[in-house]
CSV table of N, CA and C in Angstrom, one decimal:
chain,number,residue,atom,x,y,z
A,1,UNK,N,0.8,-1.2,0.0
A,1,UNK,CA,0.0,0.0,0.0
A,1,UNK,C,0.9,1.2,0.0
A,2,UNK,N,0.6,2.2,-0.9
A,2,UNK,CA,1.4,3.4,-0.9
A,2,UNK,C,1.1,4.3,0.3
A,3,UNK,N,2.0,5.3,0.5
A,3,UNK,CA,1.9,6.2,1.6
A,3,UNK,C,0.6,7.0,1.4
A,4,UNK,N,0.3,7.4,0.2
A,4,UNK,CA,-0.9,8.2,0.0
A,4,UNK,C,-2.2,7.4,0.4
A,5,UNK,N,-2.2,6.1,-0.1
A,5,UNK,CA,-3.4,5.3,0.3
A,5,UNK,C,-3.5,5.1,1.8
A,6,UNK,N,-2.3,4.9,2.4
A,6,UNK,CA,-2.3,4.7,3.9
A,6,UNK,C,-2.8,6.0,4.6
A,7,UNK,N,-2.4,7.2,4.1
A,7,UNK,CA,-2.8,8.4,4.7
A,7,UNK,C,-4.3,8.6,4.6
A,8,UNK,N,-4.9,8.3,3.5
A,8,UNK,CA,-6.3,8.4,3.3
A,8,UNK,C,-7.0,7.4,4.2
A,9,UNK,N,-6.5,6.2,4.3
A,9,UNK,CA,-7.1,5.2,5.2
A,9,UNK,C,-7.0,5.6,6.7
A,10,UNK,N,-5.9,6.2,7.1
A,10,UNK,CA,-5.8,6.7,8.4
A,10,UNK,C,-6.7,7.9,8.7
A,11,UNK,N,-6.9,8.7,7.7
A,11,UNK,CA,-7.8,9.8,7.8
A,11,UNK,C,-9.2,9.4,8.0
A,12,UNK,N,-9.6,8.4,7.2
A,12,UNK,CA,-11.0,7.9,7.3
A,12,UNK,C,-11.2,7.3,8.7
A,13,UNK,N,-10.3,6.5,9.2
A,13,UNK,CA,-10.4,5.8,10.5
A,13,UNK,C,-10.3,6.8,11.6
A,14,UNK,N,-9.8,8.0,11.4
A,14,UNK,CA,-9.7,9.0,12.4
A,14,UNK,C,-10.4,10.3,12.0
A,15,UNK,N,-11.6,10.2,11.5
A,15,UNK,CA,-12.4,11.3,10.9
A,15,UNK,C,-12.5,12.4,11.9
A,16,UNK,N,-12.5,12.1,13.2
A,16,UNK,CA,-12.6,13.2,14.3
A,16,UNK,C,-11.5,14.2,14.2
A,17,UNK,N,-10.4,13.8,13.5
A,17,UNK,CA,-9.3,14.7,13.3
A,17,UNK,C,-9.6,16.0,12.7
A,18,UNK,N,-10.7,16.1,12.0
A,18,UNK,CA,-11.1,17.4,11.3
A,18,UNK,C,-11.7,18.4,12.3
A,19,UNK,N,-12.1,18.0,13.5
A,19,UNK,CA,-12.7,18.9,14.4
A,19,UNK,C,-11.8,20.1,14.8
A,20,UNK,N,-10.6,19.8,15.2
A,20,UNK,CA,-9.7,21.0,15.5
A,20,UNK,C,-9.4,21.9,14.3
A,21,UNK,N,-9.4,21.2,13.1
A,21,UNK,CA,-9.1,22.0,11.9
A,21,UNK,C,-10.3,22.9,11.6
A,22,UNK,N,-11.5,22.4,11.8
A,22,UNK,CA,-12.7,23.2,11.6
A,22,UNK,C,-12.7,24.4,12.5
A,23,UNK,N,-12.4,24.2,13.8
A,23,UNK,CA,-12.5,25.3,14.7
A,23,UNK,C,-11.4,26.3,14.4
A,24,UNK,N,-10.2,25.9,14.2
A,24,UNK,CA,-9.1,26.8,14.0
A,24,UNK,C,-9.3,27.5,12.6
A,25,UNK,N,-9.7,26.8,11.6
A,25,UNK,CA,-10.0,27.4,10.3
A,25,UNK,C,-11.0,28.5,10.4
A,26,UNK,N,-12.1,28.2,11.1
A,26,UNK,CA,-13.2,29.2,11.2
A,26,UNK,C,-12.7,30.5,11.9
A,27,UNK,N,-12.0,30.3,13.0
A,27,UNK,CA,-11.4,31.4,13.8
A,27,UNK,C,-10.5,32.2,12.9
A,28,UNK,N,-9.6,31.5,12.2
A,28,UNK,CA,-8.6,32.2,11.3
A,28,UNK,C,-9.3,33.0,10.2
A,29,UNK,N,-10.3,32.4,9.5
A,29,UNK,CA,-11.0,33.1,8.5
A,29,UNK,C,-11.8,34.3,9.0
A,30,UNK,N,-12.4,34.2,10.2
A,30,UNK,CA,-13.1,35.3,10.8
A,30,UNK,C,-12.1,36.5,11.1
A,31,UNK,N,-10.9,36.1,11.6
A,31,UNK,CA,-9.9,37.2,11.8
A,31,UNK,C,-9.5,37.8,10.5
A,32,UNK,N,-9.3,37.0,9.5
A,32,UNK,CA,-8.9,37.5,8.2
A,32,UNK,C,-10.0,38.5,7.6
A,33,UNK,N,-11.2,38.0,7.7
A,33,UNK,CA,-12.3,38.9,7.2
A,33,UNK,C,-12.4,40.2,8.0
A,34,UNK,N,-12.2,40.2,9.3
A,34,UNK,CA,-12.2,41.4,10.1
A,34,UNK,C,-11.1,42.3,9.7
A,35,UNK,N,-9.9,41.7,9.5
A,35,UNK,CA,-8.7,42.5,9.2
A,35,UNK,C,-8.8,43.1,7.8
A,36,UNK,N,-9.3,42.3,6.9
A,36,UNK,CA,-9.4,42.8,5.5
A,36,UNK,C,-10.5,43.9,5.3
A,37,UNK,N,-11.5,43.9,6.1
A,37,UNK,CA,-12.6,44.8,5.9
A,37,UNK,C,-12.5,46.0,6.9
A,38,UNK,N,-11.9,45.9,8.0
A,38,UNK,CA,-11.9,47.0,9.0
A,38,UNK,C,-10.6,47.6,9.3
A,39,UNK,N,-9.5,46.9,9.0
A,39,UNK,CA,-8.2,47.4,9.3
A,39,UNK,C,-7.4,47.5,8.0
A,40,UNK,N,-6.8,48.6,7.7
A,40,UNK,CA,-5.9,48.8,6.6
A,40,UNK,C,-4.6,48.1,6.8
A,41,UNK,N,-4.2,47.3,5.9
A,41,UNK,CA,-2.9,46.7,6.1
A,41,UNK,C,-2.1,46.7,4.7
A,42,UNK,N,-1.1,47.5,4.6
A,42,UNK,CA,-0.4,47.6,3.3
A,42,UNK,C,0.3,46.2,3.0
A,43,UNK,N,0.1,45.9,1.7
A,43,UNK,CA,0.7,44.6,1.2
A,43,UNK,C,0.0,43.4,1.9
A,44,UNK,N,-1.1,43.6,2.5
A,44,UNK,CA,-1.8,42.5,3.2
A,44,UNK,C,-0.8,41.8,4.3
A,45,UNK,N,0.0,42.6,4.9
A,45,UNK,CA,1.0,42.1,5.8
A,45,UNK,C,0.3,41.2,6.9
A,46,UNK,N,-0.7,41.8,7.6
A,46,UNK,CA,-1.3,41.1,8.7
A,46,UNK,C,-2.0,39.8,8.2
A,47,UNK,N,-2.7,39.9,7.1
A,47,UNK,CA,-3.5,38.8,6.6
A,47,UNK,C,-2.6,37.6,6.3
A,48,UNK,N,-1.4,37.9,5.7
A,48,UNK,CA,-0.5,36.8,5.3
A,48,UNK,C,-0.1,36.0,6.6
A,49,UNK,N,0.2,36.8,7.6
A,49,UNK,CA,0.7,36.1,8.9
A,49,UNK,C,-0.4,35.4,9.5
A,50,UNK,N,-1.6,35.9,9.5
A,50,UNK,CA,-2.8,35.2,10.1
A,50,UNK,C,-3.1,33.9,9.3
A,51,UNK,N,-3.0,34.0,8.0
A,51,UNK,CA,-3.2,32.8,7.2
A,51,UNK,C,-2.1,31.7,7.5
A,52,UNK,N,-0.9,32.2,7.6
A,52,UNK,CA,0.2,31.3,7.9
A,52,UNK,C,0.0,30.6,9.3
A,53,UNK,N,-0.4,31.4,10.3
A,53,UNK,CA,-0.6,30.9,11.6
A,53,UNK,C,-1.8,29.9,11.6
A,54,UNK,N,-2.9,30.3,10.9
A,54,UNK,CA,-4.1,29.4,10.8
A,54,UNK,C,-3.7,28.1,10.2
A,55,UNK,N,-3.0,28.1,9.1
A,55,UNK,CA,-2.7,26.8,8.4
A,55,UNK,C,-1.7,26.0,9.3
A,56,UNK,N,-0.7,26.7,9.9
A,56,UNK,CA,0.2,25.9,10.8
A,56,UNK,C,-0.5,25.3,12.0
A,57,UNK,N,-1.3,26.1,12.7
A,57,UNK,CA,-2.0,25.6,13.8
A,57,UNK,C,-3.0,24.5,13.4
A,58,UNK,N,-3.7,24.6,12.3
A,58,UNK,CA,-4.6,23.5,11.9
A,58,UNK,C,-3.8,22.2,11.6
A,59,UNK,N,-2.7,22.3,10.9
A,59,UNK,CA,-1.9,21.2,10.6
A,59,UNK,C,-1.3,20.5,11.9
A,60,UNK,N,-0.8,21.4,12.8
A,60,UNK,CA,-0.3,20.9,14.1
A,60,UNK,C,-1.4,20.2,14.9
A,61,UNK,N,-2.5,20.8,15.0
A,61,UNK,CA,-3.6,20.2,15.7
A,61,UNK,C,-4.0,18.9,15.1
A,62,UNK,N,-4.1,18.8,13.8
A,62,UNK,CA,-4.4,17.5,13.2
A,62,UNK,C,-3.4,16.5,13.5
A,63,UNK,N,-2.1,16.8,13.4
A,63,UNK,CA,-1.1,15.9,13.6
A,63,UNK,C,-1.1,15.5,15.1
A,64,UNK,N,-1.3,16.4,16.0
A,64,UNK,CA,-1.3,16.1,17.4
A,64,UNK,C,-2.4,15.2,17.8
A,65,UNK,N,-3.6,15.4,17.2
A,65,UNK,CA,-4.7,14.5,17.5
A,65,UNK,C,-4.5,13.1,16.9
A,66,UNK,N,-3.9,13.1,15.7
A,66,UNK,CA,-3.6,11.8,15.0
A,66,UNK,C,-2.7,11.0,15.8
A,67,UNK,N,-1.6,11.6,16.4
A,67,UNK,CA,-0.6,10.9,17.1
A,67,UNK,C,-1.0,10.5,18.5
A,68,UNK,N,-1.7,11.4,19.2
A,68,UNK,CA,-2.0,11.2,20.6
A,68,UNK,C,-3.4,11.0,21.0
A,69,UNK,N,-4.3,11.2,20.0
A,69,UNK,CA,-5.8,11.1,20.2
A,69,UNK,C,-6.3,12.0,21.3
A,70,UNK,N,-5.6,13.1,21.5
A,70,UNK,CA,-6.0,14.2,22.4
A,70,UNK,C,-5.8,15.5,21.7
A,71,UNK,N,-6.7,16.4,21.7
A,71,UNK,CA,-6.6,17.7,21.1
A,71,UNK,C,-5.7,18.6,21.9
A,72,UNK,N,-5.7,18.5,23.2
A,72,UNK,CA,-4.9,19.4,24.1
A,72,UNK,C,-3.4,19.2,24.0
A,73,UNK,N,-2.9,18.1,23.4
A,73,UNK,CA,-1.5,17.9,23.2
A,73,UNK,C,-0.9,19.0,22.2
A,74,UNK,N,-1.8,19.6,21.4
A,74,UNK,CA,-1.4,20.6,20.5
A,74,UNK,C,-0.8,21.8,21.2
A,75,UNK,N,-1.3,22.1,22.4
A,75,UNK,CA,-0.8,23.2,23.2
A,75,UNK,C,0.6,23.1,23.6
A,76,UNK,N,1.1,21.8,23.8
A,76,UNK,CA,2.5,21.6,24.1
A,76,UNK,C,3.4,22.0,22.9
A,77,UNK,N,2.9,22.0,21.7
A,77,UNK,CA,3.7,22.4,20.5
A,77,UNK,C,3.3,23.7,20.0
A,78,UNK,N,2.7,24.6,20.8
A,78,UNK,CA,2.2,25.9,20.3
A,78,UNK,C,3.3,26.8,19.9
A,79,UNK,N,4.4,26.8,20.7
A,79,UNK,CA,5.6,27.7,20.4
A,79,UNK,C,6.2,27.4,19.0
A,80,UNK,N,6.6,26.1,18.8
A,80,UNK,CA,7.2,25.8,17.5
A,80,UNK,C,6.2,26.0,16.3
A,81,UNK,N,4.9,25.7,16.6
A,81,UNK,CA,3.9,25.9,15.6
A,81,UNK,C,3.7,27.3,15.2
A,82,UNK,N,3.8,28.2,16.3
A,82,UNK,CA,3.7,29.6,16.0
A,82,UNK,C,4.9,30.1,15.2
A,83,UNK,N,6.1,29.7,15.5
A,83,UNK,CA,7.3,30.1,14.8
A,83,UNK,C,7.1,29.6,13.3
A,84,UNK,N,6.8,28.4,13.1
A,84,UNK,CA,6.6,27.9,11.7
A,84,UNK,C,5.5,28.6,11.0
A,85,UNK,N,4.4,29.0,11.7
A,85,UNK,CA,3.3,29.7,11.1
A,85,UNK,C,3.7,31.1,10.7
A,86,UNK,N,4.6,31.8,11.6
A,86,UNK,CA,5.0,33.1,11.2
A,86,UNK,C,6.0,33.1,10.1
A,87,UNK,N,6.9,32.1,10.0
A,87,UNK,CA,7.8,31.9,8.9
A,87,UNK,C,7.0,31.7,7.6
A,88,UNK,N,5.9,30.8,7.7
A,88,UNK,CA,5.0,30.6,6.6
A,88,UNK,C,4.4,31.9,6.1
A,89,UNK,N,3.9,32.7,7.1
A,89,UNK,CA,3.3,34.0,6.7
A,89,UNK,C,4.2,34.9,6.0
A,90,UNK,N,5.5,34.9,6.5
A,90,UNK,CA,6.5,35.7,5.8
A,90,UNK,C,6.7,35.2,4.4
A,91,UNK,N,6.7,33.9,4.1
A,91,UNK,CA,6.8,33.5,2.7
A,91,UNK,C,5.6,33.9,1.9
A,92,UNK,N,4.4,33.8,2.5
A,92,UNK,CA,3.2,34.2,1.9
A,92,UNK,C,3.3,35.7,1.5
A,93,UNK,N,3.8,36.5,2.4
A,93,UNK,CA,4.0,37.9,2.1
A,93,UNK,C,4.9,38.2,1.0
A,94,UNK,N,6.1,37.5,1.0
A,94,UNK,CA,7.1,37.7,0.0
A,94,UNK,C,6.5,37.2,-1.4
A,95,UNK,N,5.8,36.1,-1.4
A,95,UNK,CA,5.3,35.6,-2.7
A,95,UNK,C,4.1,36.5,-3.2
A,96,UNK,N,3.4,37.1,-2.2
A,96,UNK,CA,2.3,38.0,-2.7
A,96,UNK,C,2.7,39.2,-3.4
A,97,UNK,N,4.0,39.6,-3.1
A,97,UNK,CA,4.6,40.8,-3.8
A,97,UNK,C,4.7,40.6,-5.3
A,98,UNK,N,4.8,39.3,-5.7
A,98,UNK,CA,5.0,39.0,-7.1
A,98,UNK,C,3.8,39.5,-8.0
A,99,UNK,N,2.6,39.6,-7.4
A,99,UNK,CA,1.4,40.1,-8.0
A,99,UNK,C,1.0,39.3,-9.3
A,100,UNK,N,1.5,38.0,-9.4
A,100,UNK,CA,1.1,37.1,-10.4
A,100,UNK,C,0.3,36.0,-9.7
A,101,UNK,N,-1.0,36.0,-9.6
A,101,UNK,CA,-1.7,35.1,-8.8
A,101,UNK,C,-1.4,33.6,-8.9
A,102,UNK,N,-1.3,33.1,-10.1
A,102,UNK,CA,-1.1,31.6,-10.2
A,102,UNK,C,0.3,31.3,-9.7
A,103,UNK,N,1.3,32.1,-10.0
A,103,UNK,CA,2.7,31.8,-9.5
A,103,UNK,C,2.7,32.0,-8.0
A,104,UNK,N,2.1,33.0,-7.5
A,104,UNK,CA,2.1,33.2,-6.0
A,104,UNK,C,1.4,32.0,-5.3
A,105,UNK,N,0.3,31.5,-5.9
A,105,UNK,CA,-0.4,30.4,-5.3
A,105,UNK,C,0.5,29.1,-5.3
A,106,UNK,N,1.2,28.9,-6.4
A,106,UNK,CA,2.0,27.7,-6.5
A,106,UNK,C,3.2,27.8,-5.5
A,107,UNK,N,3.8,29.0,-5.4
A,107,UNK,CA,4.9,29.2,-4.4
A,107,UNK,C,4.4,29.1,-3.0
A,108,UNK,N,3.2,29.6,-2.7
A,108,UNK,CA,2.5,29.5,-1.4
A,108,UNK,C,2.3,28.0,-1.0
A,109,UNK,N,1.8,27.2,-2.0
A,109,UNK,CA,1.6,25.8,-1.8
A,109,UNK,C,2.9,25.1,-1.5
A,110,UNK,N,4.0,25.5,-2.2
A,110,UNK,CA,5.3,24.9,-2.0
A,110,UNK,C,5.8,25.2,-0.6
A,111,UNK,N,5.6,26.4,-0.1
A,111,UNK,CA,6.0,26.8,1.2
A,111,UNK,C,5.2,26.0,2.2
A,112,UNK,N,3.9,25.9,2.0
A,112,UNK,CA,3.0,25.1,2.9
A,112,UNK,C,3.4,23.6,2.9
A,113,UNK,N,3.8,23.1,1.8
A,113,UNK,CA,4.2,21.7,1.7
A,113,UNK,C,5.4,21.5,2.6
A,114,UNK,N,6.4,22.4,2.5
A,114,UNK,CA,7.6,22.3,3.4
A,114,UNK,C,7.2,22.5,4.9
A,115,UNK,N,6.2,23.3,5.1
A,115,UNK,CA,5.7,23.5,6.5
A,115,UNK,C,5.1,22.2,7.0
A,116,UNK,N,4.3,21.5,6.2
A,116,UNK,CA,3.8,20.2,6.6
A,116,UNK,C,4.9,19.2,6.9
A,117,UNK,N,5.9,19.2,6.0
A,117,UNK,CA,7.0,18.3,6.2
A,117,UNK,C,7.9,18.6,7.4
A,118,UNK,N,7.8,19.9,7.9
A,118,UNK,CA,8.6,20.3,9.1
A,118,UNK,C,7.9,19.8,10.4
A,119,UNK,N,6.5,19.8,10.4
A,119,UNK,CA,5.8,19.5,11.6
A,119,UNK,C,6.1,18.1,12.2
A,120,UNK,N,6.3,17.0,11.4
A,120,UNK,CA,6.6,15.8,12.1
A,120,UNK,C,8.0,15.9,12.8
A,121,UNK,N,8.9,16.7,12.3
A,121,UNK,CA,10.2,16.9,13.0
A,121,UNK,C,9.9,17.6,14.4
A,122,UNK,N,9.0,18.5,14.4
A,122,UNK,CA,8.7,19.3,15.6
A,122,UNK,C,8.1,18.3,16.6
A,123,UNK,N,7.2,17.4,16.2
A,123,UNK,CA,6.5,16.5,17.1
A,123,UNK,C,7.5,15.4,17.5
A,124,UNK,N,8.5,15.1,16.8
A,124,UNK,CA,9.5,14.1,17.2
A,124,UNK,C,10.6,14.7,18.0
A,125,UNK,N,10.6,16.1,18.2
A,125,UNK,CA,11.5,16.7,19.1
A,125,UNK,C,12.8,17.0,18.4
A,126,UNK,N,12.9,16.9,17.1
A,126,UNK,CA,14.1,17.1,16.3
A,126,UNK,C,13.8,18.3,15.4
A,127,UNK,N,14.3,19.5,15.9
A,127,UNK,CA,14.0,20.7,15.1
A,127,UNK,C,15.3,21.2,14.5
A,128,UNK,N,16.2,20.3,14.1
A,128,UNK,CA,17.4,20.7,13.5
A,128,UNK,C,17.1,21.0,12.0
A,129,UNK,N,17.3,22.2,11.6
A,129,UNK,CA,16.9,22.7,10.3
A,129,UNK,C,17.7,22.0,9.2
A,130,UNK,N,19.0,21.9,9.4
A,130,UNK,CA,19.8,21.2,8.4
A,130,UNK,C,19.4,19.8,8.2
A,131,UNK,N,19.2,19.0,9.3
A,131,UNK,CA,18.8,17.6,9.2
A,131,UNK,C,17.4,17.5,8.5
A,132,UNK,N,16.5,18.4,8.8
A,132,UNK,CA,15.2,18.4,8.2
A,132,UNK,C,15.2,18.7,6.8
A,133,UNK,N,16.0,19.7,6.3
A,133,UNK,CA,16.1,20.0,4.9
A,133,UNK,C,16.8,18.8,4.2
A,134,UNK,N,17.8,18.2,4.8
A,134,UNK,CA,18.4,17.0,4.2
A,134,UNK,C,17.4,15.9,4.0
A,135,UNK,N,16.6,15.6,5.1
A,135,UNK,CA,15.5,14.6,5.0
A,135,UNK,C,14.5,14.9,3.9
A,136,UNK,N,14.1,16.2,3.8
A,136,UNK,CA,13.1,16.6,2.8
A,136,UNK,C,13.6,16.3,1.4
A,137,UNK,N,14.9,16.6,1.2
A,137,UNK,CA,15.5,16.4,-0.2
A,137,UNK,C,15.6,14.9,-0.5
A,138,UNK,N,15.9,14.1,0.6
A,138,UNK,CA,16.0,12.6,0.4
A,138,UNK,C,14.6,12.1,0.1
A,139,UNK,N,13.6,12.6,0.9
A,139,UNK,CA,12.2,12.2,0.8
A,139,UNK,C,11.7,12.4,-0.6
A,140,UNK,N,11.9,13.6,-1.1
A,140,UNK,CA,11.4,13.9,-2.5
A,140,UNK,C,12.1,13.0,-3.5
A,141,UNK,N,13.4,12.8,-3.4
A,141,UNK,CA,14.0,11.9,-4.4
A,141,UNK,C,13.6,10.4,-4.3
A,142,UNK,N,13.3,10.0,-3.1
A,142,UNK,CA,12.9,8.6,-2.9
A,142,UNK,C,11.4,8.3,-3.2
A,143,UNK,N,10.5,9.3,-2.9
A,143,UNK,CA,9.1,9.1,-3.1
A,143,UNK,C,8.5,10.4,-3.6
A,144,UNK,N,8.8,10.7,-4.8
A,144,UNK,CA,8.3,11.9,-5.4
A,144,UNK,C,6.8,12.0,-5.6
A,145,UNK,N,6.2,10.8,-5.8
A,145,UNK,CA,4.7,10.8,-6.0
A,145,UNK,C,4.0,11.3,-4.7
A,146,UNK,N,4.5,10.8,-3.6
A,146,UNK,CA,3.9,11.2,-2.3
A,146,UNK,C,4.1,12.7,-2.1
A,147,UNK,N,5.2,13.3,-2.5
A,147,UNK,CA,5.4,14.7,-2.3
A,147,UNK,C,4.5,15.5,-3.3
A,148,UNK,N,4.4,14.9,-4.5
A,148,UNK,CA,3.5,15.6,-5.5
A,148,UNK,C,2.1,15.6,-5.0
A,149,UNK,N,1.6,14.5,-4.4
A,149,UNK,CA,0.2,14.5,-3.8
A,149,UNK,C,0.1,15.5,-2.7
A,150,UNK,N,1.2,15.5,-1.8
A,150,UNK,CA,1.2,16.5,-0.7
A,150,UNK,C,1.1,17.9,-1.3
A,151,UNK,N,1.8,18.2,-2.3
A,151,UNK,CA,1.8,19.5,-3.0
A,151,UNK,C,0.4,19.9,-3.5
A,152,UNK,N,-0.2,18.9,-4.2
A,152,UNK,CA,-1.6,19.1,-4.7
A,152,UNK,C,-2.5,19.4,-3.6
A,153,UNK,N,-2.4,18.6,-2.5
A,153,UNK,CA,-3.3,18.8,-1.3
A,153,UNK,C,-3.0,20.2,-0.7
A,154,UNK,N,-1.8,20.7,-0.8
A,154,UNK,CA,-1.5,22.0,-0.3
A,154,UNK,C,-2.1,23.1,-1.2
A,155,UNK,N,-2.1,22.9,-2.5
A,155,UNK,CA,-2.8,23.8,-3.4
A,155,UNK,C,-4.3,23.9,-3.0
A,156,UNK,N,-4.9,22.8,-2.6
A,156,UNK,CA,-6.3,22.9,-2.3
A,156,UNK,C,-6.6,23.4,-0.8
A,157,UNK,N,-5.5,23.4,0.0
A,157,UNK,CA,-5.6,23.9,1.3
A,157,UNK,C,-5.9,25.4,1.5
A,158,UNK,N,-5.9,26.1,0.4
A,158,UNK,CA,-6.1,27.5,0.4
A,158,UNK,C,-7.6,27.9,0.2
A,159,UNK,N,-8.4,26.8,-0.1
A,159,UNK,CA,-9.8,27.1,-0.4
A,159,UNK,C,-10.7,26.6,0.7
A,160,UNK,N,-11.6,27.5,1.2
A,160,UNK,CA,-12.5,27.1,2.3
A,160,UNK,C,-13.3,25.8,2.0
A,161,UNK,N,-13.6,25.1,3.0
A,161,UNK,CA,-14.4,23.9,3.1
A,161,UNK,C,-13.5,22.7,2.7
A,162,UNK,N,-12.9,22.7,1.5
A,162,UNK,CA,-12.1,21.6,1.2
A,162,UNK,C,-10.8,21.5,2.0
A,163,UNK,N,-10.4,22.7,2.5
A,163,UNK,CA,-9.2,22.7,3.4
A,163,UNK,C,-9.3,21.9,4.6
A,164,UNK,N,-10.6,21.7,5.1
A,164,UNK,CA,-10.8,20.9,6.3
A,164,UNK,C,-10.3,19.5,6.1
A,165,UNK,N,-10.5,18.9,4.9
A,165,UNK,CA,-10.0,17.6,4.6
A,165,UNK,C,-8.5,17.6,4.2
A,166,UNK,N,-8.2,18.5,3.3
A,166,UNK,CA,-6.8,18.5,2.8
A,166,UNK,C,-5.7,18.7,3.9
A,167,UNK,N,-6.0,19.6,4.8
A,167,UNK,CA,-5.0,19.9,5.9
A,167,UNK,C,-4.8,18.6,6.7
A,168,UNK,N,-5.9,17.9,7.1
A,168,UNK,CA,-5.8,16.7,7.9
A,168,UNK,C,-5.0,15.6,7.1
A,169,UNK,N,-5.4,15.4,5.9
A,169,UNK,CA,-4.7,14.3,5.1
A,169,UNK,C,-3.3,14.7,4.9
A,170,UNK,N,-3.0,16.0,4.6
A,170,UNK,CA,-1.6,16.4,4.4
A,170,UNK,C,-0.8,16.2,5.7
A,171,UNK,N,-1.3,16.4,6.9
A,171,UNK,CA,-0.6,16.2,8.1
A,171,UNK,C,-0.3,14.7,8.3
A,172,UNK,N,-1.2,13.9,8.0
A,172,UNK,CA,-1.0,12.4,8.1
A,172,UNK,C,0.0,12.0,7.1
A,173,UNK,N,-0.1,12.4,5.9
A,173,UNK,CA,0.8,12.0,4.8
A,173,UNK,C,2.2,12.5,5.1
A,174,UNK,N,2.4,13.7,5.6
A,174,UNK,CA,3.8,14.2,5.9
A,174,UNK,C,4.4,13.4,7.1
A,175,UNK,N,3.5,13.0,8.1
A,175,UNK,CA,4.0,12.1,9.2
A,175,UNK,C,4.4,10.8,8.7
A,176,UNK,N,3.6,10.2,7.8
A,176,UNK,CA,4.0,8.8,7.3
A,176,UNK,C,5.2,8.9,6.4
A,177,UNK,N,5.4,10.0,5.7
A,177,UNK,CA,6.6,10.2,4.9
A,177,UNK,C,7.8,10.2,5.9
A,178,UNK,N,7.6,10.9,7.0
A,178,UNK,CA,8.8,11.1,7.9
A,178,UNK,C,9.2,9.8,8.6
A,179,UNK,N,8.2,9.0,8.9
A,179,UNK,CA,8.6,7.7,9.6
A,179,UNK,C,9.0,6.6,8.7
A,180,UNK,N,8.6,6.7,7.4
A,180,UNK,CA,8.9,5.6,6.5
A,180,UNK,C,10.2,5.9,5.7
A,181,UNK,N,10.5,7.2,5.5
A,181,UNK,CA,11.6,7.5,4.6
A,181,UNK,C,12.8,8.0,5.4
């Protein structure tokens, strides 16, 4: 069975995993709507960071629930998840300056894919950036199809409603990639 099939099987058997994603996603989108309608932010600075934090927290909560079957374990990893979310928001900001929507979306999805691949390292207590980057490059070369599926899931993670499923499946797939490769 491929890693992608196993990730979907694990997602279906742990369907409750979407609950924290729903909660965090709704809160994040409400904040983005409030910021975009009521607060002026040049270059969408604030919105990019809120989106990065929302996606990072959702992925971290999904992975935490998948691994420990408890939602509150996510709070133990709030610090590293916040840092990775802020870095993700910075990438979103940099890519939004391009002003070419399709290229910006593709680069945003690539940054999100690397964020998903970073989270299993955080949960395993290994936050060595050099080792993680080395593992990511090995992982892509050994199982490119799984990375491609992860990338496609990340593309869909920017769209409301479908993101509830794609974020959870991406979290599981990135974890399975980490423990298998």
